[in-house]
mmCIF file of C-alpha atoms and ligand atoms in Angstrom:
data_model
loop_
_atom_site.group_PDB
_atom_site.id
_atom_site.type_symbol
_atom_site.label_atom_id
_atom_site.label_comp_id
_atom_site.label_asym_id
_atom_site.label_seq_id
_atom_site.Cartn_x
_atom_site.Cartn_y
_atom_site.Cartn_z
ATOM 1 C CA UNK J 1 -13.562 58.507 77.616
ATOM 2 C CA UNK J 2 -9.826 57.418 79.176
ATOM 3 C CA UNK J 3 -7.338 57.933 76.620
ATOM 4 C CA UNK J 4 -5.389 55.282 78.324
ATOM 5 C CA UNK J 5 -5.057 51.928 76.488
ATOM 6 C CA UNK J 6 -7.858 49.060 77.303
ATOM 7 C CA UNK J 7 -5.929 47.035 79.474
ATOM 8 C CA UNK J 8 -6.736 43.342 79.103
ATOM 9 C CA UNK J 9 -5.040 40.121 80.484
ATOM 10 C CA UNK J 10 -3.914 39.295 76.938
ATOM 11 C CA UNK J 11 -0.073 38.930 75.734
ATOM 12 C CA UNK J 12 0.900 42.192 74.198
ATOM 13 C CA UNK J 13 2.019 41.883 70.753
ATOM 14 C CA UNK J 14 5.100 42.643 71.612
ATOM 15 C CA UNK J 15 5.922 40.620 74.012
ATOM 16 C CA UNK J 16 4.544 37.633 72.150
ATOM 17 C CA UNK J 17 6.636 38.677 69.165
ATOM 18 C CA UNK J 18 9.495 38.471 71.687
ATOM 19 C CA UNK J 19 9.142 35.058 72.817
ATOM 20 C CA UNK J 20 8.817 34.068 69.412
ATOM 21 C CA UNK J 21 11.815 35.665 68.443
ATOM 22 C CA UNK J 22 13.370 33.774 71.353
ATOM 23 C CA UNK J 23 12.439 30.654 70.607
ATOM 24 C CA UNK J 24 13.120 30.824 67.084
ATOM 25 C CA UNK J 25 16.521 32.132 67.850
ATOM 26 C CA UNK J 26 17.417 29.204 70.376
ATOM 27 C CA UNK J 27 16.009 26.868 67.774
ATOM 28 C CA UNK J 28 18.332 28.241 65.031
ATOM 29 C CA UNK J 29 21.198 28.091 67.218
ATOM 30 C CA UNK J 30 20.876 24.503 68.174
ATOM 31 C CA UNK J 31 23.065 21.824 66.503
ATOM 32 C CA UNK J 32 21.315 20.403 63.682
ATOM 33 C CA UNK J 33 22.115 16.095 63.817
ATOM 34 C CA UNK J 34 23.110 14.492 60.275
ATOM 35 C CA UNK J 35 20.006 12.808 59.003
ATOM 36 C CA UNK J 36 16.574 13.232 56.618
ATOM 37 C CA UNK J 37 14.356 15.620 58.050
ATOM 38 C CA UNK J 38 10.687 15.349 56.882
ATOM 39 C CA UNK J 39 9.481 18.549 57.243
ATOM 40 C CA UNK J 40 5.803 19.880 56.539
ATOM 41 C CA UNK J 41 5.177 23.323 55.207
ATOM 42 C CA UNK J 42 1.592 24.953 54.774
ATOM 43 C CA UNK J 43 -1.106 23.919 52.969
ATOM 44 C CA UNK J 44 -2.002 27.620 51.785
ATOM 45 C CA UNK J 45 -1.286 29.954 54.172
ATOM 46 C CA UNK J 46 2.476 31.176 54.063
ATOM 47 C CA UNK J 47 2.268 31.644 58.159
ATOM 48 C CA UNK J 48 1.365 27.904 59.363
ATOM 49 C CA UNK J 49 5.518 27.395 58.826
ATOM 50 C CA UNK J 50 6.298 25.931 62.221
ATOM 51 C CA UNK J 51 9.352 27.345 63.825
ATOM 52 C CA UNK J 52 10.845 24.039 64.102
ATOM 53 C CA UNK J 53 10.181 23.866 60.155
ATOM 54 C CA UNK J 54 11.698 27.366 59.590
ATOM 55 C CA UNK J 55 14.939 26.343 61.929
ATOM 56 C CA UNK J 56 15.373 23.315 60.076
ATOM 57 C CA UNK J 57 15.526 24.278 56.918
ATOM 58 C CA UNK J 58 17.646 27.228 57.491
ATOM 59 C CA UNK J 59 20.353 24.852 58.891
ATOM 60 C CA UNK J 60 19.961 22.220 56.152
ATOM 61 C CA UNK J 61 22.566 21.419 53.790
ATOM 62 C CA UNK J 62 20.279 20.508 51.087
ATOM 63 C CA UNK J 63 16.428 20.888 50.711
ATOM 64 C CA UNK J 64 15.146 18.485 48.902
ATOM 65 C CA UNK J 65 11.538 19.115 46.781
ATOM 66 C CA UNK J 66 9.044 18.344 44.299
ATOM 67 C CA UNK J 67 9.190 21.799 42.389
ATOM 68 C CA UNK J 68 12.343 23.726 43.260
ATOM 69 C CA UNK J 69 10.781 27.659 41.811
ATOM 70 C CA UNK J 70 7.356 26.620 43.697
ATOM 71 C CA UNK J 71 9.491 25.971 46.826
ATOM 72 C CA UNK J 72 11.901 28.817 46.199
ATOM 73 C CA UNK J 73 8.665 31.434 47.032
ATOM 74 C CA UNK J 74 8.298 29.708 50.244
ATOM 75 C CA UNK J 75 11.795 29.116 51.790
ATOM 76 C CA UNK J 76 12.770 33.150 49.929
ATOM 77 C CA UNK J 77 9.803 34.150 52.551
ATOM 78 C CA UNK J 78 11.534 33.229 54.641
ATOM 79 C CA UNK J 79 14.960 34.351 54.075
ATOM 80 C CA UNK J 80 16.393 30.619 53.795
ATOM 81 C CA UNK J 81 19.016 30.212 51.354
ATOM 82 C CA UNK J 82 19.594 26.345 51.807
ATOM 83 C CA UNK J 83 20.141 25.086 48.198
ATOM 84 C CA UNK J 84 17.100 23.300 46.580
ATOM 85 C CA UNK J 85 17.337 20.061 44.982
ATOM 86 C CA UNK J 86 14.437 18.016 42.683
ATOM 87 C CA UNK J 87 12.866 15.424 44.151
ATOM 88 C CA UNK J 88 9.923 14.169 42.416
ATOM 89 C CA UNK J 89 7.797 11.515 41.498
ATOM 90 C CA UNK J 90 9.551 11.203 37.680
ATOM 91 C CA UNK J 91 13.355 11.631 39.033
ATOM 92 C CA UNK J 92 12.807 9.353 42.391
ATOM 93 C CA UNK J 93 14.247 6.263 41.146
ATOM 94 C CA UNK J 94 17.850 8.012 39.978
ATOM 95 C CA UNK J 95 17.895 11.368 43.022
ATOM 96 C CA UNK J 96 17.634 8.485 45.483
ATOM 97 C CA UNK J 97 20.850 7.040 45.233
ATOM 98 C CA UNK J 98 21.803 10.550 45.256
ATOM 99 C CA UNK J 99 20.368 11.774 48.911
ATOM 100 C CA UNK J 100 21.641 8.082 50.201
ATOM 101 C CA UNK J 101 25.111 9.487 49.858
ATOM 102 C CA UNK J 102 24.437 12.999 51.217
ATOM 103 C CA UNK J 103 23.503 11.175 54.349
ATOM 104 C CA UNK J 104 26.331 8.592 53.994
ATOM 105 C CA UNK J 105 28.556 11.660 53.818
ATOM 106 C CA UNK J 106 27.065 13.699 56.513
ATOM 107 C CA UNK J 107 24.702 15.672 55.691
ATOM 108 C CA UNK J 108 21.472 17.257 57.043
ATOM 109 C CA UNK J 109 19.171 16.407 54.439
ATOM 110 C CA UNK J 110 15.719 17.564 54.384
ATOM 111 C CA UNK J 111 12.296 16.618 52.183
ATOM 112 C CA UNK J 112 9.645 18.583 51.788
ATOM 113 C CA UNK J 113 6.308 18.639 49.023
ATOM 114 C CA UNK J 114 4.821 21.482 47.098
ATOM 115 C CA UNK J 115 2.255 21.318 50.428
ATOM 116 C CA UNK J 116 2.009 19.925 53.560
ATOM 117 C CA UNK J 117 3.267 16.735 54.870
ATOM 118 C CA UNK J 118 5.755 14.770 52.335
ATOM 119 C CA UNK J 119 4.979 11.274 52.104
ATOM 120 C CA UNK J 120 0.982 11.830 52.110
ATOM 121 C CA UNK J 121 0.342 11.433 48.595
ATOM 122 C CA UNK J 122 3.798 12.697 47.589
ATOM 123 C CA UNK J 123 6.679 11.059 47.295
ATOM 124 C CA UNK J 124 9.447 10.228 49.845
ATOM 125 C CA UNK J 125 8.225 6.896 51.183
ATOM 126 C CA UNK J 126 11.102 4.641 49.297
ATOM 127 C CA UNK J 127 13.753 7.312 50.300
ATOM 128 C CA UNK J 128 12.556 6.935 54.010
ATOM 129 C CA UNK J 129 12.401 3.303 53.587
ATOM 130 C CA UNK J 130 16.414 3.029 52.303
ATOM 131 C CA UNK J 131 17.153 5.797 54.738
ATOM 132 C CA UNK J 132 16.134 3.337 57.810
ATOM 133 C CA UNK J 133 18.076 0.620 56.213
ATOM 134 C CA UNK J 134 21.064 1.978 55.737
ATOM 135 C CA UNK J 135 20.807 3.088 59.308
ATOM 136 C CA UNK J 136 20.507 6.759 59.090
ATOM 137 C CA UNK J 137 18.677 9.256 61.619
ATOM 138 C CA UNK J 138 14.353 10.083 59.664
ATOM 139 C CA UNK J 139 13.337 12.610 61.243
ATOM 140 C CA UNK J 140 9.459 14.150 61.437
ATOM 141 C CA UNK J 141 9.441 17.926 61.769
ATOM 142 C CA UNK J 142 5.348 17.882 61.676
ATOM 143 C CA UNK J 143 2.936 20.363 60.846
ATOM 144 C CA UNK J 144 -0.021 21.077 57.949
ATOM 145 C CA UNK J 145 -1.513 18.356 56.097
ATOM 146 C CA UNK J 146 -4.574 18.741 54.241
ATOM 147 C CA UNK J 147 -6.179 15.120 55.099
ATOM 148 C CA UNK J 148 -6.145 16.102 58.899
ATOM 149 C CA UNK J 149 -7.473 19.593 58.265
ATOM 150 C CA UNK J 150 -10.106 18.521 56.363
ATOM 151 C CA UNK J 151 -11.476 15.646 59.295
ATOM 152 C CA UNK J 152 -10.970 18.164 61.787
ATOM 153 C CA UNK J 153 -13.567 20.973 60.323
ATOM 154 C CA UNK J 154 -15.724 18.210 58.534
ATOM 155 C CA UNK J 155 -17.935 17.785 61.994
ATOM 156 C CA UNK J 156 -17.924 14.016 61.227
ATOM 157 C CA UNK J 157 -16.344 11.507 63.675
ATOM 158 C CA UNK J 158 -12.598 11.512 64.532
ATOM 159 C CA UNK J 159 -12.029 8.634 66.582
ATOM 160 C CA UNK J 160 -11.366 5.964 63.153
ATOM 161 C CA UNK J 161 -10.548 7.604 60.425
ATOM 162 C CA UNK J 162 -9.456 5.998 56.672
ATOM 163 C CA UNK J 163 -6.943 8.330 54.453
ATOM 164 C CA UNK J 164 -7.630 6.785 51.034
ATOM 165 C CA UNK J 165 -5.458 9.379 48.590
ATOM 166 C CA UNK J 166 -7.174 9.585 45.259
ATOM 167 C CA UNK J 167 -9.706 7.741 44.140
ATOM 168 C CA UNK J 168 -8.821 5.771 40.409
ATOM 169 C CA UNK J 169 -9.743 8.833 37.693
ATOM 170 C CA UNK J 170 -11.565 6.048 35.549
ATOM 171 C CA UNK J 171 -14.901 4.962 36.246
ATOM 172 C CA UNK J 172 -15.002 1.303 36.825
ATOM 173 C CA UNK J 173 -11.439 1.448 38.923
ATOM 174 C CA UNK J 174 -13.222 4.000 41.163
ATOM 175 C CA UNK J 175 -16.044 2.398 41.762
ATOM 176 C CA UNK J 176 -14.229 -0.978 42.411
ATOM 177 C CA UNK J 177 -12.380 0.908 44.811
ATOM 178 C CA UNK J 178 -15.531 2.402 46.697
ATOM 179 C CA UNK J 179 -16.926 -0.729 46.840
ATOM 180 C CA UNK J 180 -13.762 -1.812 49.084
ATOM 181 C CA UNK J 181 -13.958 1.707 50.805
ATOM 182 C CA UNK J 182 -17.753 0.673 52.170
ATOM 183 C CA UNK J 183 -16.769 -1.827 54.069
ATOM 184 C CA UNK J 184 -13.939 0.122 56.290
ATOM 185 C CA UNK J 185 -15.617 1.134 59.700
ATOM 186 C CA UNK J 186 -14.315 4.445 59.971
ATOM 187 C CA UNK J 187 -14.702 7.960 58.689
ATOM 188 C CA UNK J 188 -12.932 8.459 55.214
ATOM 189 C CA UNK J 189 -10.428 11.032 53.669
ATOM 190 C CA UNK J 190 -10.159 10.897 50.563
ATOM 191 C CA UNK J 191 -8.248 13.567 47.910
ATOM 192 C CA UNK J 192 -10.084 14.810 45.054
ATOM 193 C CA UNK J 193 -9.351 17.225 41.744
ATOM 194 C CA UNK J 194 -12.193 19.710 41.172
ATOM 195 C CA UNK J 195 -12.516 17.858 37.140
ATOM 196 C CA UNK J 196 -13.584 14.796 38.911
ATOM 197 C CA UNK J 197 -15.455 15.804 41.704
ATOM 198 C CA UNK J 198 -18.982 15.805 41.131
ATOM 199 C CA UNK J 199 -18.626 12.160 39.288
ATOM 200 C CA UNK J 200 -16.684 10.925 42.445
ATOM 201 C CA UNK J 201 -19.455 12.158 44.914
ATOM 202 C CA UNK J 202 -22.017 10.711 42.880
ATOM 203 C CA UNK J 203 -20.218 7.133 42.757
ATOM 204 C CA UNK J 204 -19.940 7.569 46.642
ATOM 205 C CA UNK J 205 -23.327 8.360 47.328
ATOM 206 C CA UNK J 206 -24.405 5.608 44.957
ATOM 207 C CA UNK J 207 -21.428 2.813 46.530
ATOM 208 C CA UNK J 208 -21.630 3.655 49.905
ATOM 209 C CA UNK J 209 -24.987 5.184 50.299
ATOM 210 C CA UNK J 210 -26.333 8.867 51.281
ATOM 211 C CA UNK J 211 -24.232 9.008 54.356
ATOM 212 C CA UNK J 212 -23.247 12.499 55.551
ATOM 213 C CA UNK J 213 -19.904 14.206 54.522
ATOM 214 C CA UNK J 214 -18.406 17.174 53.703
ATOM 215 C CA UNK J 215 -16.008 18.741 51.036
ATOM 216 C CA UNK J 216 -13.235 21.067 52.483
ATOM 217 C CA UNK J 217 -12.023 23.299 49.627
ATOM 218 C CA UNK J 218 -9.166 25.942 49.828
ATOM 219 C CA UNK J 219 -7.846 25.337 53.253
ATOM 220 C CA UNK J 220 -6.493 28.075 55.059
ATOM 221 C CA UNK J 221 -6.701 30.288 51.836
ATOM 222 C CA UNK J 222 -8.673 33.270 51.006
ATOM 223 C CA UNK J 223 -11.791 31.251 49.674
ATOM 224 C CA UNK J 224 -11.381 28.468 52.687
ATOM 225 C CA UNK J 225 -15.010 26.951 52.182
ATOM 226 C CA UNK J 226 -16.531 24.111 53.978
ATOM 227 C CA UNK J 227 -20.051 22.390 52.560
ATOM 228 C CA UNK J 228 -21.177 20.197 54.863
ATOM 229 C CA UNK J 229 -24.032 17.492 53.504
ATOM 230 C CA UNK J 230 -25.038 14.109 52.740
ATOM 231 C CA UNK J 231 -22.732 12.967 49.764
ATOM 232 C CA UNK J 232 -26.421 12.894 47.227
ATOM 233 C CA UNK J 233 -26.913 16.601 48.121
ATOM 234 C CA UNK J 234 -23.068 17.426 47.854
ATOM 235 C CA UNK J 235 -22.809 15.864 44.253
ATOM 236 C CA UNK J 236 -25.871 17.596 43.342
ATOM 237 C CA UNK J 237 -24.128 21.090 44.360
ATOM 238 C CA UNK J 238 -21.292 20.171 42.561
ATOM 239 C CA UNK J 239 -23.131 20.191 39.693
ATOM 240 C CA UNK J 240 -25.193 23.463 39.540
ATOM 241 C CA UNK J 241 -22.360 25.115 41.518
ATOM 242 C CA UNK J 242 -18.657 23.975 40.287
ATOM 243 C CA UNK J 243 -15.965 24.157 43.331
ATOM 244 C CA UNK J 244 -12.873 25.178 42.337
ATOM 245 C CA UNK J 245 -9.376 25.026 43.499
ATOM 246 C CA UNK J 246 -7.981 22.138 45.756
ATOM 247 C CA UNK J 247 -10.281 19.764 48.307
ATOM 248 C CA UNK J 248 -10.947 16.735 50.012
ATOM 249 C CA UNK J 249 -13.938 14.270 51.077
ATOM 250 C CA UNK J 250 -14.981 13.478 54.195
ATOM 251 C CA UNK J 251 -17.315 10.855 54.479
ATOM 252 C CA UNK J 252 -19.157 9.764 57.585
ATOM 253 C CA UNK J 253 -18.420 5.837 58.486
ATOM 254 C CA UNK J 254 -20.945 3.051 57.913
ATOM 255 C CA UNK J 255 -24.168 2.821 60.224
ATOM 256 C CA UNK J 256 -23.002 5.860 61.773
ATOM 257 C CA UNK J 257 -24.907 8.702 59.814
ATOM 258 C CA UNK J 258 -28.494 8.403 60.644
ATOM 259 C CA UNK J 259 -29.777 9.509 57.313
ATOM 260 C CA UNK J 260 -31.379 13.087 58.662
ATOM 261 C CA UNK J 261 -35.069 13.793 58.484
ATOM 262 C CA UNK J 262 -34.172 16.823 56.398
ATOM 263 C CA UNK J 263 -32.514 14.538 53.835
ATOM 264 C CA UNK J 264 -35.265 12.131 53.888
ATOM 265 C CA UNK J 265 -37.993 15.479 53.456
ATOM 266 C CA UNK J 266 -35.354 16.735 50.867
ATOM 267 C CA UNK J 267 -35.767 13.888 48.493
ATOM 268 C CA UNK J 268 -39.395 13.519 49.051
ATOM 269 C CA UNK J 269 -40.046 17.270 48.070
ATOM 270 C CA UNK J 270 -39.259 15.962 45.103
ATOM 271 C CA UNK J 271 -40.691 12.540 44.525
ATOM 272 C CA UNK J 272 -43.863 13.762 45.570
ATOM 273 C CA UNK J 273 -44.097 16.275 43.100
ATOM 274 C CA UNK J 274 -44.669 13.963 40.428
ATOM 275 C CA UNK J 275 -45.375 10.139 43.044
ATOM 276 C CA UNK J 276 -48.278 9.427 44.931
ATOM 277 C CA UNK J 277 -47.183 9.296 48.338
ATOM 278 C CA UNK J 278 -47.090 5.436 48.977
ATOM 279 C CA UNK J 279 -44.661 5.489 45.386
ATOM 280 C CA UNK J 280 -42.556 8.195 46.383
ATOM 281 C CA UNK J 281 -41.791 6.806 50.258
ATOM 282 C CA UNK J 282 -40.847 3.587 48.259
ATOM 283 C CA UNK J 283 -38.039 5.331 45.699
ATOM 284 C CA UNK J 284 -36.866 7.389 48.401
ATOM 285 C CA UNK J 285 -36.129 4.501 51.035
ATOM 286 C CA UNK J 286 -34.672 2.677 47.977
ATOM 287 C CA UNK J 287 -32.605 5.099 47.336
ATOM 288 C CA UNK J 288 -31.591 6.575 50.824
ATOM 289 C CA UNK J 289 -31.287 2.703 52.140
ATOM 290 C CA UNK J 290 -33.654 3.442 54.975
ATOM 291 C CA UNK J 291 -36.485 1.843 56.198
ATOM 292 C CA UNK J 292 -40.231 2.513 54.103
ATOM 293 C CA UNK J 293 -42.172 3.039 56.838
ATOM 294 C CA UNK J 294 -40.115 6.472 58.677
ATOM 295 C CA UNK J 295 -40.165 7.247 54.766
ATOM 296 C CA UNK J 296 -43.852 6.749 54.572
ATOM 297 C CA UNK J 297 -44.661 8.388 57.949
ATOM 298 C CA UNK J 298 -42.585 11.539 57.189
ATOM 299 C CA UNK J 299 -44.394 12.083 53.471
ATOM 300 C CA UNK J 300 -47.464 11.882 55.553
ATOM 301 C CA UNK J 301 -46.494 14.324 57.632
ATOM 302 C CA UNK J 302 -45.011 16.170 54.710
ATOM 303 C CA UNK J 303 -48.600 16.255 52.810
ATOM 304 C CA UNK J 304 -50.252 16.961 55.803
ATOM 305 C CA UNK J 305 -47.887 20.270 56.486
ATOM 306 C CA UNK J 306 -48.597 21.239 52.374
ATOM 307 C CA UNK J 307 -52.315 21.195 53.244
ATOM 308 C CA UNK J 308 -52.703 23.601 56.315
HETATM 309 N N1 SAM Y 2 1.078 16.106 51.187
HETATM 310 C C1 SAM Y 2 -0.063 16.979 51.100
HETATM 311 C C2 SAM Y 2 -0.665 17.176 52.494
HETATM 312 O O1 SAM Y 2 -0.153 16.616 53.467
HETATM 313 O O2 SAM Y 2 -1.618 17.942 52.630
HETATM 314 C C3 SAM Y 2 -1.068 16.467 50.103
HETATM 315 C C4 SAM Y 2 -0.531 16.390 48.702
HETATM 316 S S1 SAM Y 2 -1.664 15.837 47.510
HETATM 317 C C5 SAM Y 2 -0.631 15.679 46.111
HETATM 318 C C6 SAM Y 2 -2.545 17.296 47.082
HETATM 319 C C7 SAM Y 2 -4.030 17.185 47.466
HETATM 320 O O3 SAM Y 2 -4.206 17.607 48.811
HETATM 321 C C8 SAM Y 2 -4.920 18.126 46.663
HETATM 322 O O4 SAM Y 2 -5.294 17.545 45.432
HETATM 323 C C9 SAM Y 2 -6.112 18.270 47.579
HETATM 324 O O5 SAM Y 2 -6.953 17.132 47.511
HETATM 325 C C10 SAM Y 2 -5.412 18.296 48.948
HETATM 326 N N2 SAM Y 2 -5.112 19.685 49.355
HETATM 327 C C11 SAM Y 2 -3.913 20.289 49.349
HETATM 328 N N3 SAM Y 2 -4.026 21.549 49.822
HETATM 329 C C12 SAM Y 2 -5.321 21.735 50.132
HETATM 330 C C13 SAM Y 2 -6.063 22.822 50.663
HETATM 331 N N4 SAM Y 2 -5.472 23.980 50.970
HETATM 332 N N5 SAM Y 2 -7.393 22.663 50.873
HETATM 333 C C14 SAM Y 2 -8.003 21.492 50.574
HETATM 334 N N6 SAM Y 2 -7.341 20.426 50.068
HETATM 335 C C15 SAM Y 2 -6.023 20.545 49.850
#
């Protein structure tokens, strides 16, 4: 066996380390413009920090955030020492004013959340919208957001998609909102805390019917899971198996999720356990919204399997 390195066509690390370094360095050493700088950090994992992100908050003035010690652990990682200011949903209405006149007087301001993008579900959106009208520079510095993670491992189309936040935490609101949520012809992202989330995927199966979905937990963190599913099945695994930590829905737009054979034999498995097979192909269409006679034909075939 050569004792010479495998040579491959790959980067070394070093030099990739190098052009990093490079790039970062040119980054840090550019002129940073007065304005408010949007800028997303990571949605778990400490290294999805763009470099644009790091150089920007390194040559901020002031970093404004929703929980200055939870923020401290990320800029301290990486050796930024801009100051750190509160800006959160219950201060908003008096720090405004405030981060108006840092950018009337100059500043580089920038906005960040606990995690990912500001502005999605977090505050910022008044600040941005006074920023613009008093005429100063808003400016994106993108990167992680947990909406656009989640559609892009779900497996469920990408070409429409719907980001609906949180659903209402009380029953009737959520399911009033749902019912509104049916009718959008696209795929939907919607936030969820793990106390609510089997009684949200069961009003979603119910409001918008068993189409397919998925729940994207943990993100880019060390239990990163993905259950993919029609939304019946996911409740149901909700229930005998609690998720923890953070996640969002994905659910599958209107007409577009063929309810799979699987699902269909799924359901039946159980009707027929207690159903004659003409009963159970009825509940199960009812209840899956598709047609009694694929229903029908499958528990046929279903039966017919049991015997041989
Ligand atoms: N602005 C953030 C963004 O762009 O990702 C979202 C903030 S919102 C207050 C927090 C919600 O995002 C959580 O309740 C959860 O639904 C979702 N979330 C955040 N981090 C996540 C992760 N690592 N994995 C899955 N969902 C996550």
């Amino acid at each position: 066996m050569s004792d010479q390195p495998p040579t491959t066509d790959k980067a070394s690390p070093s030099a990739t380390l190098g052009r990093v370094a490079f790039e970062l360095e040119r980054q840090l050493a550019l002129t940073l413009a007065p304005g408010l700088y949007l800028v997303a950090t990571p949605i778990g994992h400490l290294a999805d920090m763009t470099l644009r992100a790091i150089a920007t908050l390194a040559r901020a003035d002031i970093v404004y955030c929703e929980d200055t010690r939870h923020s401290r652990t990320l800029l301290a990682h990486y050796a930024i020492r801009a100051p750190l200011r509160p800006y959160h949903e219950h201060n908003a209405e008096e720090q405004r004013p405030r981060v108006l006149d840092d950018l009337a007087a100059g500043k580089r301001v920038a906005l960040i959340s606990d995690a990912g993008t500001p502005l999605v579900s977090d505050p910022g959106f008044k600040l941005v919208r006074d920023a613009t009208a008093e005429g100063h520079a808003v400016i994106a510095i993108p990167g992680p957001s947990a909406a656009l993670a989640a559609l892009s491992v779900a497996g469920l189309p990408t070409d429409a998609f719907f980001f609906a936040g949180f659903l209402p935490a009380k029953e009737g609101a959520r399911r009033t909102r749902i019912a509104e949520l049916a009718l959008i012809p696209a795929t939907l992202v919607i936030f969820e805390a793990p106390t609510r989330i089997a009684a949200s995927l069961a009003d979603l199966a119910a409001g918008l019917g068993n189409r397919d979905a998925a729940l994207a937990r943990e993100l880019t963190k060390l239990h990163e899971d993905v259950r993919r599913a029609p939304l019946a099945s996911l409740a149901e695994s909700c229930v005998t198996d609690p998720p923890k930590g953070e996640m969002v829905i994905v659910v599958a737009p209107p007409g577009e999720s063929e309810v799979s054979d699987a699902s269909i034999e799924e359901s039946l498995a159980t009707a027929l356990a207690s159903l004659s097979i003409r009963d159970a192909a009825r509940v199960v269409a009812d209840s899956l919204k598709v047609p009694r006679g694929r229903v029908y034909d499958l528990a046929l075939a279903l039966k017919r399997r049991d015997q041989d």
